[in-house]
Amino acid sequence: MQTERETKKLIFKTFRFNAETDYLPYFKTYELDVGKDELVLDILNRIKWELDGSFSYRRSCRHGICGSCSIKVNGKAVLSCKQNVWELVDIFKTDTLLLEPLSKKRVVKDMIIDKKDFWEKHEKIKPWLEAEIDEHPAEEIRVSPEEAEALLEADYCIQCGNCYYSCPAVEVNEEFFGPAQFAKAYRFNADVRDTAKRERLETVREMGPGVWDCVKCFECAEACPKDVDPIGKITKLHNQLFEEGMAQNNVATRHAVGFKHSIKKHGLLDEGELVRYSEGNIGVMKHIPEAIAMFKKGKIVMPWNMPKSKNLDEIKTLIKSSSKVKF
Amino acid sequence: MAQLKYALYTGCTARESTPELLMSTMAVAKKLGIELVLLDEASCCGASHLQDFDDFLSLVLNARNICYAEKQDLDMLTICNTCQLNTVMTKERLDTDEDLKSQVNEKLAEVGLEYKGTSSVRHFLYAIIDDYGLDKLAEKVEKPLSEFNVAAFYGCHNIRPSHIHHKHNAKVVEEDVGEGGGEQAFTTEPLMAKYNDNEDPYNPTSLDRLIEALKGKSVDYESKNKCCGFHADLQSPKTANRLTGTALLDAIDNDADMMVTPCPLCHLNMDVKQHAVAEEMGRDISLPVLHLPQLIGLALGIDPKELGLQHNVAEVNFV
């Protein structure tokens, strides 16, 4: 028995730009009836095949594994071949969807962007296995299931760029490596066969491009279509830097360690002391204008008035018994 | 409705650089008849930075904080997005990993505590919406915010990652989709159906709905769910200032009279740093920024002094 197909009338506003011929981008708008099982890639295909053959986008596997077809819809990075259209209507409570490339400033044509920056940074973290392997091995190199587990979800990355082009740190700091790159660094650092862990840690610990410039917004975790949880891997890299004794003495590492000192002393964080400890006695000077403004408004607690947690002795006991990392 | 009662985890900022947050939270709770028991035993949540250094230690300390809510048989209430996320991430990991839970409990036993997992951990914003109710809040409004355009700034850690948010922070209204099977089994149901009216990190609505309940006009602007950059303030001030500045200017350019945020860390960037941010952005910036309970308090007719408005750095010039 044929059941009637339920559809929604939706408006698709598509970003159009040809870097070779256009001065400015423009939009073309299409109205389509969309069924509840249609994906964003189906819409891209319908526009190209039925309405405008000049519309350009990347696609290949249509099975969520090649990572080619990512775009942004109403600002949300999506892998077109996995993203249901009605779900977007649910999220944005609208019948108008804006289809844009992942990054407007990198457009080649329409939805197609130049991912050169993504790949250059990707290569710098050595996204491959570095290992001394006997050319004529007598037996295979064994990795136990437990050891394979340590890779977590980092191995599922398909380099689609959703996290990278959703990362606000990348947006304002062009040298920042980016979430996919860090997830990949973790993936190989966690591999028992790999020998380049320290080299990668040297790369990712640099101030500016490295992990310390992550703003911890979780946009990457949200944008990833494969649940790689890049920010979780960035935290793991922070941990590896301390565990391997490779964390340099700088404002970011002192900031992390300063929390422990403060908690040990007060239970709560001594905000002023944390800034002084992180920045050093000279670096802290640049915060003086803000400190004065805050002081005037009663926002600075003087050291002699610093509040303390009740049962502070418990906290001290736990810090003594549960600390696992040294700096 | 039985009286609402929670264990309040204030976090550090509310006791130090944003005293107005604690003042206004207590004032609003009192006015609404919500009982808050201060968790004075609690320590700092680590704010994700202790987690970068010593993950296990951060789990033990956060579990200890939750223990004190559990001991009183109360759900924990947070007033800082970062406290919320770091506490709830600890909870999530301990509740789903027996082995880890027993490792943590082994340490807690040294001070006579045990983490059980019986208390929920939620932000004040969602307690107001889900437990108290916006309709009831609207009835209590004495000074409607009808003259004002209010820009909601959500702050990352209250809404992302969404699976943690949906599991712990806000109530999820699940749509009954039946047993499945039959013809249903062959159709692809949009996954979001069950989260239909719930907070989505790409289009959050809770704070906007709250503003409307207070009769204000919520400002539609792109940066509402973006990051203020607070966690990179020290090591990467340029990044932090640009992110804060982009959001402030976006609100200003969309005719905001003020901004409101449920997070004291966002507040520190948005309120205290306007001068430095303006320098980075090359544009004048002047916008009053309120904490969530300050905004609610004003609409409820609470004395601005009780809400600590004198502590805000960007002058709140309309009171």
XYZ file of C-alpha atoms in Angstrom:
646
model
C 0.000 0.000 0.000
C 1.345 3.402 -0.976
C 1.331 5.872 1.908
C 1.290 9.565 1.111
C 4.708 11.160 1.508
C 4.805 13.799 4.193
C 6.847 16.861 3.218
C 7.698 20.333 4.484
C 8.004 23.367 2.255
C 11.400 24.849 3.034
C 13.402 27.774 1.712
C 17.096 27.266 1.059
C 19.248 30.354 0.805
C 22.527 29.326 -0.806
C 25.815 31.207 -0.617
C 27.293 31.763 -4.080
C 30.740 33.017 -4.926
C 33.346 32.259 -7.545
C 36.769 33.438 -6.395
C 37.957 33.670 -10.012
C 35.212 35.893 -11.362
C 33.193 37.497 -8.561
C 33.946 40.594 -6.509
C 31.273 39.883 -3.934
C 29.298 36.864 -2.796
C 25.546 36.701 -3.371
C 22.688 34.361 -2.485
C 20.355 32.242 -4.582
C 17.157 31.069 -2.992
C 15.195 27.885 -3.714
C 11.923 26.575 -2.345
C 11.714 22.802 -2.046
C 9.359 20.194 -0.602
C 11.475 18.136 1.743
C 10.615 14.704 3.125
C 11.444 13.668 6.646
C 14.221 11.311 5.635
C 16.062 13.754 3.363
C 19.591 14.776 4.194
C 21.353 18.060 3.495
C 23.341 16.298 0.752
C 20.065 15.327 -0.940
C 19.167 19.017 -1.034
C 22.554 20.001 -2.470
C 22.111 17.319 -5.146
C 18.558 18.391 -5.985
C 19.640 22.002 -6.376
C 22.497 21.030 -8.687
C 20.737 18.310 -10.672
C 17.298 19.872 -11.026
C 17.662 23.635 -10.604
C 21.134 25.033 -11.191
C 23.967 22.961 -12.629
C 26.523 25.622 -11.771
C 26.059 25.131 -8.016
C 29.302 23.684 -6.609
C 30.027 21.577 -3.533
C 32.228 18.631 -2.584
C 30.821 15.153 -2.174
C 32.065 11.639 -2.528
C 31.173 8.642 -0.386
C 27.768 9.741 0.970
C 28.361 7.351 3.861
C 29.850 9.694 6.438
C 33.384 8.460 6.010
C 35.170 10.596 3.391
C 34.638 13.919 5.169
C 34.185 15.866 1.896
C 30.681 17.275 2.106
C 30.785 19.468 5.218
C 29.076 22.865 5.055
C 27.417 25.199 7.539
C 23.647 25.433 7.860
C 22.448 28.451 9.853
C 25.934 28.593 11.340
C 26.028 24.948 12.419
C 28.766 22.853 10.822
C 27.243 19.683 9.389
C 28.405 16.687 7.429
C 25.814 16.965 4.653
C 25.431 13.226 4.126
C 24.623 12.588 7.800
C 22.530 15.626 8.652
C 18.776 15.232 8.472
C 17.025 18.387 7.212
C 13.953 18.208 9.447
C 16.238 17.983 12.452
C 17.675 21.371 11.462
C 14.157 22.766 11.175
C 13.578 21.470 14.722
C 16.741 23.090 16.036
C 16.339 26.474 14.388
C 12.530 26.627 14.517
C 12.428 28.074 11.032
C 11.533 27.096 7.483
C 14.463 29.057 6.043
C 17.844 27.408 6.025
C 21.010 29.247 5.108
C 23.545 27.037 3.314
C 27.078 28.373 3.560
C 30.621 27.052 3.142
C 32.458 26.002 6.303
C 34.590 29.148 6.121
C 33.531 32.113 4.013
C 36.997 33.620 3.877
C 38.432 30.475 2.285
C 35.868 29.996 -0.498
C 36.959 28.779 -3.916
C 33.457 28.391 -5.281
C 30.088 28.282 -3.501
C 30.371 25.528 -0.832
C 33.920 24.579 -1.797
C 36.681 25.946 0.397
C 40.461 25.792 0.272
C 41.472 23.710 3.312
C 45.171 24.435 2.834
C 45.592 25.811 6.374
C 43.882 22.753 7.823
C 46.159 20.315 5.998
C 49.371 22.276 6.632
C 48.753 22.281 10.369
C 47.644 18.668 10.243
C 50.938 17.640 8.702
C 52.990 19.495 11.327
C 51.813 17.249 14.130
C 53.094 14.117 12.282
C 49.739 12.417 11.774
C 51.309 9.028 11.135
C 52.872 6.204 13.069
C 56.562 6.729 13.781
C 58.047 3.342 14.528
C 61.205 1.329 14.035
C 59.888 -1.609 12.115
C 61.962 -4.575 11.069
C 61.714 -4.954 7.300
C 61.439 -8.715 7.610
C 59.609 -9.251 10.886
C 59.305 -12.772 12.210
C 55.997 -11.948 13.852
C 53.372 -9.215 13.834
C 53.476 -6.244 16.193
C 50.726 -6.991 18.658
C 48.430 -4.397 20.137
C 46.165 -5.701 22.872
C 42.505 -4.676 22.981
C 43.251 -2.691 26.166
C 46.047 -0.812 24.421
C 43.799 -0.093 21.439
C 41.158 1.261 23.830
C 43.596 3.983 24.853
C 43.118 5.669 21.475
C 39.571 6.420 22.634
C 37.503 7.852 19.794
C 40.469 9.758 18.335
C 40.864 7.212 15.550
C 37.424 7.984 14.104
C 38.387 11.432 12.773
C 37.589 11.854 9.063
C 39.232 15.300 8.737
C 35.973 16.902 7.625
C 36.999 20.197 9.232
C 33.748 20.763 11.154
C 35.546 21.283 14.456
C 38.381 23.299 12.956
C 36.124 25.779 11.185
C 33.878 26.060 14.274
C 36.788 26.805 16.599
C 36.784 30.426 17.806
C 40.480 30.199 18.706
C 41.302 29.363 15.060
C 39.065 32.211 13.937
C 41.011 34.867 15.855
C 44.465 33.246 16.063
C 45.467 31.881 12.681
C 48.509 30.051 13.983
C 46.472 27.930 16.425
C 46.701 24.279 15.353
C 43.055 23.478 15.898
C 40.966 20.697 17.441
C 41.226 18.046 14.697
C 44.999 18.429 14.678
C 45.259 17.990 18.442
C 42.926 14.994 18.364
C 45.219 13.439 15.762
C 48.313 14.213 17.855
C 46.651 12.423 20.753
C 45.688 9.488 18.542
C 49.326 8.740 17.675
C 50.691 9.676 21.090
C 48.370 7.090 22.603
C 49.522 4.366 20.198
C 51.873 1.884 21.922
C 53.807 1.326 18.686
C 54.601 5.009 18.190
C 57.957 6.574 19.119
C 57.353 10.264 18.344
C 55.318 11.207 21.413
C 57.895 13.646 22.771
C 58.344 15.343 19.378
C 54.595 15.873 19.092
C 54.411 17.179 22.640
C 57.172 19.648 21.799
C 55.048 20.862 18.887
C 51.742 21.142 20.750
C 53.157 22.815 23.870
C 54.184 25.993 22.024
C 52.421 29.137 23.179
C 50.264 30.538 20.377
C 49.827 27.528 18.106
C 49.661 24.984 20.921
C 47.117 23.494 23.306
C 47.399 26.281 25.875
C 45.522 28.687 23.607
C 42.380 26.543 23.586
C 39.474 28.611 24.972
C 37.594 25.513 26.219
C 34.310 26.400 24.532
C 33.409 22.800 23.521
C 32.378 23.980 20.020
C 34.614 21.209 18.606
C 32.936 18.465 20.613
C 29.564 19.736 19.470
C 30.536 20.084 15.794
C 32.130 16.644 15.355
C 29.948 14.238 13.351
C 31.978 11.238 14.564
C 31.957 11.973 18.315
C 35.723 12.317 18.443
C 35.450 14.819 21.320
C 38.531 16.841 20.313
C 38.527 18.960 23.481
C 38.724 15.783 25.542
C 41.890 14.928 23.601
C 43.263 18.441 24.123
C 42.872 17.871 27.877
C 44.725 14.560 27.469
C 47.586 16.394 25.750
C 47.714 18.883 28.639
C 47.906 15.899 30.991
C 50.643 14.222 28.907
C 52.739 17.398 29.002
C 52.711 17.345 32.809
C 53.046 13.568 33.135
C 56.041 13.442 30.798
C 57.669 16.355 32.611
C 57.526 18.346 29.369
C 55.387 21.234 30.563
C 57.489 24.378 30.341
C 57.412 26.973 33.052
C 55.112 29.606 31.510
C 51.985 31.580 32.301
C 49.632 28.811 31.137
C 51.270 25.952 33.042
C 51.628 28.052 36.188
C 47.965 28.953 35.798
C 47.008 25.259 35.846
C 49.318 24.395 38.733
C 48.353 27.554 40.649
C 44.868 26.153 41.186
C 46.306 23.354 43.284
C 48.386 25.713 45.434
C 45.401 27.936 46.025
C 43.005 25.099 46.844
C 45.549 23.659 49.270
C 45.762 26.965 51.087
C 42.154 28.151 51.056
C 39.945 25.466 49.521
C 38.710 28.234 47.283
C 40.728 29.931 44.605
C 42.688 33.014 45.607
C 41.992 34.909 42.374
C 44.522 37.687 42.914
C 47.283 35.335 43.969
C 46.542 33.021 41.020
C 47.058 35.877 38.573
C 50.270 36.957 40.351
C 51.602 33.380 40.477
C 50.733 32.749 36.793
C 52.033 36.040 35.424
C 55.013 36.499 37.760
C 55.771 39.686 39.704
C 56.530 41.697 36.562
C 53.896 40.258 34.235
C 51.188 40.931 36.778
C 51.763 44.695 36.367
C 49.741 44.783 33.145
C 46.645 43.838 35.126
C 46.912 46.883 37.395
C 44.394 49.105 35.530
C 41.762 46.362 35.735
C 42.622 45.656 39.355
C 42.111 49.330 40.223
C 38.745 49.404 38.458
C 37.727 46.264 40.343
C 39.030 47.560 43.663
C 36.941 50.713 43.328
C 33.844 48.555 42.935
C 34.616 46.289 45.878
C 35.594 43.348 43.674
C 39.010 42.658 45.176
C 39.326 40.591 48.314
C 42.364 41.560 50.374
C 44.694 38.689 51.353
C 43.753 39.046 55.027
C 40.082 38.688 54.153
C 40.480 35.717 51.826
C 37.562 33.329 52.474
C 38.382 29.694 53.272
C 36.375 26.511 52.795
C 35.026 24.897 55.955
C 36.785 21.659 56.897
C 39.902 22.802 55.065
C 41.903 20.033 56.759
C 39.927 17.482 54.693
C 40.914 19.241 51.497
C 44.572 19.276 52.579
C 44.441 15.569 53.399
C 42.908 14.751 50.006
C 45.415 16.879 48.105
C 48.202 15.037 49.873
C 46.791 11.581 49.203
C 45.251 12.046 45.753
C 47.791 14.140 43.846
C 49.217 12.126 40.998
C 51.179 14.683 39.021
C 54.181 16.833 39.866
C 55.393 20.102 38.336
C 4.147 22.942 45.207
C 6.469 21.937 48.006
C 9.051 24.548 48.849
C 12.087 24.336 46.637
C 15.308 23.716 48.515
C 18.816 23.285 47.160
C 22.408 23.089 48.311
C 24.074 26.141 46.782
C 27.582 25.656 45.437
C 28.688 29.261 45.083
C 32.043 28.660 43.401
C 34.953 31.019 44.052
C 34.058 34.095 41.998
C 30.783 34.725 43.822
C 32.777 34.913 47.083
C 35.478 37.169 45.653
C 35.404 39.176 42.422
C 31.652 39.039 41.801
C 30.123 39.492 45.278
C 27.053 40.902 43.537
C 26.310 37.453 42.106
C 25.939 35.854 45.533
C 24.024 38.854 46.906
C 21.528 38.854 44.044
C 21.141 35.063 44.045
C 20.237 35.081 47.742
C 17.910 38.064 47.318
C 16.036 36.485 44.405
C 15.776 33.104 46.143
C 14.366 34.792 49.237
C 11.819 36.734 47.201
C 10.712 33.590 45.333
C 10.626 31.455 48.466
C 13.426 29.142 47.342
C 15.569 27.892 50.229
C 19.303 27.825 49.568
C 21.712 26.095 51.927
C 25.260 27.356 51.405
C 27.844 24.623 50.843
C 30.596 26.326 52.824
C 32.669 23.134 52.861
C 33.036 23.081 49.083
C 36.335 23.809 47.366
C 37.118 25.243 43.927
C 35.959 23.083 40.979
C 39.340 23.424 39.264
C 37.740 25.394 36.437
C 39.142 22.909 33.853
C 42.688 24.118 34.596
C 43.343 21.857 37.574
C 41.907 19.135 35.295
C 44.654 19.910 32.772
C 47.266 19.392 35.473
C 45.980 16.614 37.719
C 42.781 14.992 36.514
C 42.408 12.493 39.371
C 42.843 15.136 42.049
C 40.146 17.251 40.408
C 37.772 14.273 40.460
C 38.348 13.684 44.163
C 37.843 17.342 45.072
C 34.697 17.717 42.980
C 33.265 14.461 44.303
C 33.862 15.781 47.828
C 31.818 18.886 47.003
C 28.921 16.782 45.774
C 29.150 14.604 48.926
C 28.160 17.578 51.038
C 24.979 18.087 49.002
C 24.247 14.359 49.203
C 24.751 14.333 52.983
C 21.908 16.807 53.299
C 19.813 14.941 50.788
C 19.646 18.007 48.570
C 20.196 18.611 44.890
C 23.125 20.864 44.148
C 22.570 24.248 42.565
C 25.363 26.117 40.767
C 25.580 29.773 39.784
C 28.631 29.536 37.545
C 28.680 27.784 34.174
C 32.199 26.486 34.675
C 31.423 25.121 38.160
C 28.363 23.499 36.624
C 30.256 21.736 33.843
C 33.251 20.630 35.895
C 31.065 19.297 38.681
C 28.730 17.523 36.343
C 31.567 16.041 34.273
C 32.902 14.536 37.500
C 29.452 13.227 38.299
C 29.024 11.753 34.833
C 32.357 9.942 34.984
C 31.806 8.544 38.477
C 28.220 7.504 37.786
C 29.226 5.570 34.667
C 32.469 3.981 35.861
C 32.268 1.835 38.996
C 36.003 1.296 39.039
C 36.783 5.015 38.969
C 34.101 5.655 41.562
C 35.671 3.185 43.973
C 39.134 4.693 43.420
C 37.724 8.112 44.301
C 35.741 6.756 47.237
C 38.850 5.086 48.593
C 40.379 8.559 48.941
C 37.197 10.172 50.243
C 36.999 7.489 52.938
C 40.147 9.021 54.473
C 38.044 12.020 55.449
C 34.923 10.031 56.247
C 32.994 10.773 53.051
C 31.458 8.648 50.317
C 30.256 9.703 46.875
C 26.984 7.962 46.043
C 25.589 9.814 43.041
C 22.243 10.663 44.635
C 22.193 14.438 44.144
C 21.602 16.095 40.813
C 23.712 19.110 39.829
C 22.054 21.935 37.944
C 22.473 25.580 37.179
C 20.184 28.169 38.791
C 18.886 29.146 35.321
C 17.406 25.699 34.686
C 16.127 25.325 38.241
C 14.150 28.537 37.736
C 12.803 27.351 34.392
C 12.185 23.662 35.113
C 11.398 23.631 38.843
C 10.016 27.067 39.629
C 8.450 27.745 36.244
C 8.492 30.773 33.988
C 4.730 31.273 34.240
C 4.978 31.548 37.989
C 7.976 33.859 37.689
C 6.037 36.082 35.287
C 3.279 36.456 37.887
C 5.803 37.805 40.394
C 7.077 40.596 38.151
C 6.623 43.973 39.799
C 8.778 46.089 37.530
C 8.409 44.709 34.007
C 11.500 45.175 31.831
C 9.262 46.335 29.000
C 11.417 49.297 28.012
C 14.532 47.231 27.549
C 16.255 45.220 24.861
C 18.174 42.561 26.726
C 20.924 40.519 25.034
C 21.166 37.011 26.465
C 24.736 35.721 26.618
C 24.559 32.011 27.450
C 28.178 31.071 28.142
C 29.645 27.818 26.800
C 29.696 25.543 29.815
C 25.993 25.672 30.524
C 24.978 24.476 27.043
C 27.923 22.485 25.683
C 28.589 19.607 25.400
C 24.896 19.052 24.735
C 24.785 15.374 25.723
C 26.005 16.328 29.214
C 23.627 19.271 29.293
C 20.617 17.176 28.334
C 21.469 14.416 30.759
C 22.128 16.548 33.825
C 21.416 20.232 33.545
C 17.975 20.709 32.059
C 14.949 18.497 32.021
C 14.524 16.679 28.744
C 10.999 16.336 27.536
C 11.017 13.046 25.679
C 8.392 12.530 23.054
C 6.745 9.145 23.217
C 7.577 7.532 19.891
C 6.054 4.172 20.815
C 7.618 0.743 20.760
C 9.079 0.991 17.282
C 9.140 -1.953 14.917
C 6.675 -2.475 12.065
C 6.678 0.204 9.403
C 8.241 2.653 11.862
C 11.422 0.603 11.886
C 12.080 1.445 8.237
C 11.806 5.206 8.515
C 14.494 7.566 9.661
C 13.025 9.610 12.473
C 14.757 12.937 12.927
C 16.909 12.434 15.994
C 15.939 15.775 17.459
C 12.292 14.826 17.818
C 12.822 13.842 21.422
C 14.627 17.068 22.208
C 12.005 19.146 20.477
C 11.501 21.934 22.965
C 14.786 21.576 24.761
C 17.911 23.665 24.776
C 20.031 23.255 21.667
C 23.566 24.661 21.758
C 23.095 26.087 18.258
C 19.859 27.834 19.112
C 19.464 28.102 22.871
C 16.240 29.723 24.061
C 16.059 29.364 27.858
C 17.545 32.723 28.761
C 15.571 34.467 26.008
C 12.355 32.906 27.290
C 13.255 34.074 30.780
C 13.808 37.633 29.539
C 10.396 37.538 27.853
C 8.824 36.249 31.077
C 10.199 39.369 32.783
C 8.521 41.347 29.950
C 11.814 42.447 28.422
C 12.587 42.163 24.724
C 15.241 39.569 24.002
C 17.785 40.657 21.418
C 18.308 38.398 18.429
C 22.044 38.323 17.754
C 24.495 35.733 16.496
C 26.991 35.781 19.355
C 24.575 34.745 22.095
C 25.883 31.169 22.253
C 29.528 31.964 21.483
C 32.606 31.939 23.696
C 33.904 34.935 25.687
C 37.450 33.539 25.746
C 37.801 33.739 29.539
C 39.819 30.540 29.853
C 42.567 31.970 27.641
C 42.586 35.416 29.309
C 46.085 35.106 30.758
C 47.949 33.159 28.091
C 46.227 34.643 25.070
C 44.703 38.031 25.947
C 44.302 39.006 22.292
C 42.134 35.949 21.607
C 40.050 36.562 24.728
C 39.610 40.277 24.039
C 38.565 39.677 20.441
C 35.980 37.070 21.408
C 34.575 39.215 24.212
C 34.603 42.283 21.960
C 32.891 40.541 19.070
C 30.029 39.475 21.335
C 29.676 42.876 23.036
C 29.657 44.746 19.723
C 27.235 42.261 18.198
C 24.850 42.924 21.088
C 25.354 46.698 20.819
C 24.849 46.678 17.044
C 21.567 44.867 17.543
C 20.278 47.592 19.847
C 20.876 45.931 23.190
C 20.365 48.174 26.216
C 22.055 45.610 28.391
C 23.462 42.102 28.407
C 22.649 39.332 30.872
C 24.669 36.198 31.568
C 24.302 33.212 33.909
C 28.092 32.882 34.201
C 30.324 35.032 36.444
C 33.380 34.255 34.308
C 31.665 35.562 31.170
C 30.578 38.466 33.346
C 34.157 39.289 34.355
C 35.173 39.494 30.708
C 32.085 41.329 29.486
C 31.836 43.788 32.380
C 35.282 44.409 33.847
C 37.280 44.335 30.633
C 35.248 46.653 28.422
C 38.026 49.234 28.320
C 40.762 46.809 27.215
C 38.363 45.122 24.816
C 37.404 48.439 23.219
C 41.082 49.125 22.605
C 41.536 45.748 20.901
C 38.415 46.227 18.761
C 39.071 49.880 17.910
C 35.550 50.905 18.878
C 33.950 52.416 21.948
C 32.191 49.872 24.092
C 29.812 50.739 26.880
C 27.114 48.273 27.846
C 25.684 47.376 31.250
C 26.134 43.661 31.897
C 23.968 41.977 34.513
C 24.192 38.626 36.223
C 21.100 36.496 35.695
C 19.787 36.967 39.274
C 20.414 40.726 39.055
C 18.097 40.916 36.047
C 15.448 38.767 37.708
C 15.795 40.794 40.907
C 15.235 44.115 39.135
C 12.035 42.796 37.554
C 10.872 41.466 40.911
C 11.281 44.946 42.348
C 14.190 44.127 44.657
C 16.297 47.097 45.815
C 19.269 47.526 43.422
C 21.618 47.750 46.432
C 20.522 44.313 47.577
C 21.331 43.060 44.079
C 24.840 44.493 44.355
C 24.535 46.715 41.278
C 27.074 49.046 42.902
C 29.683 46.325 42.271
C 29.196 46.243 38.486
C 32.073 47.955 36.676
C 30.202 49.018 33.517
C 27.750 51.422 34.994
C 24.178 50.219 35.235
C 22.787 53.590 34.252
C 19.099 52.815 33.890
C 18.289 52.015 37.518
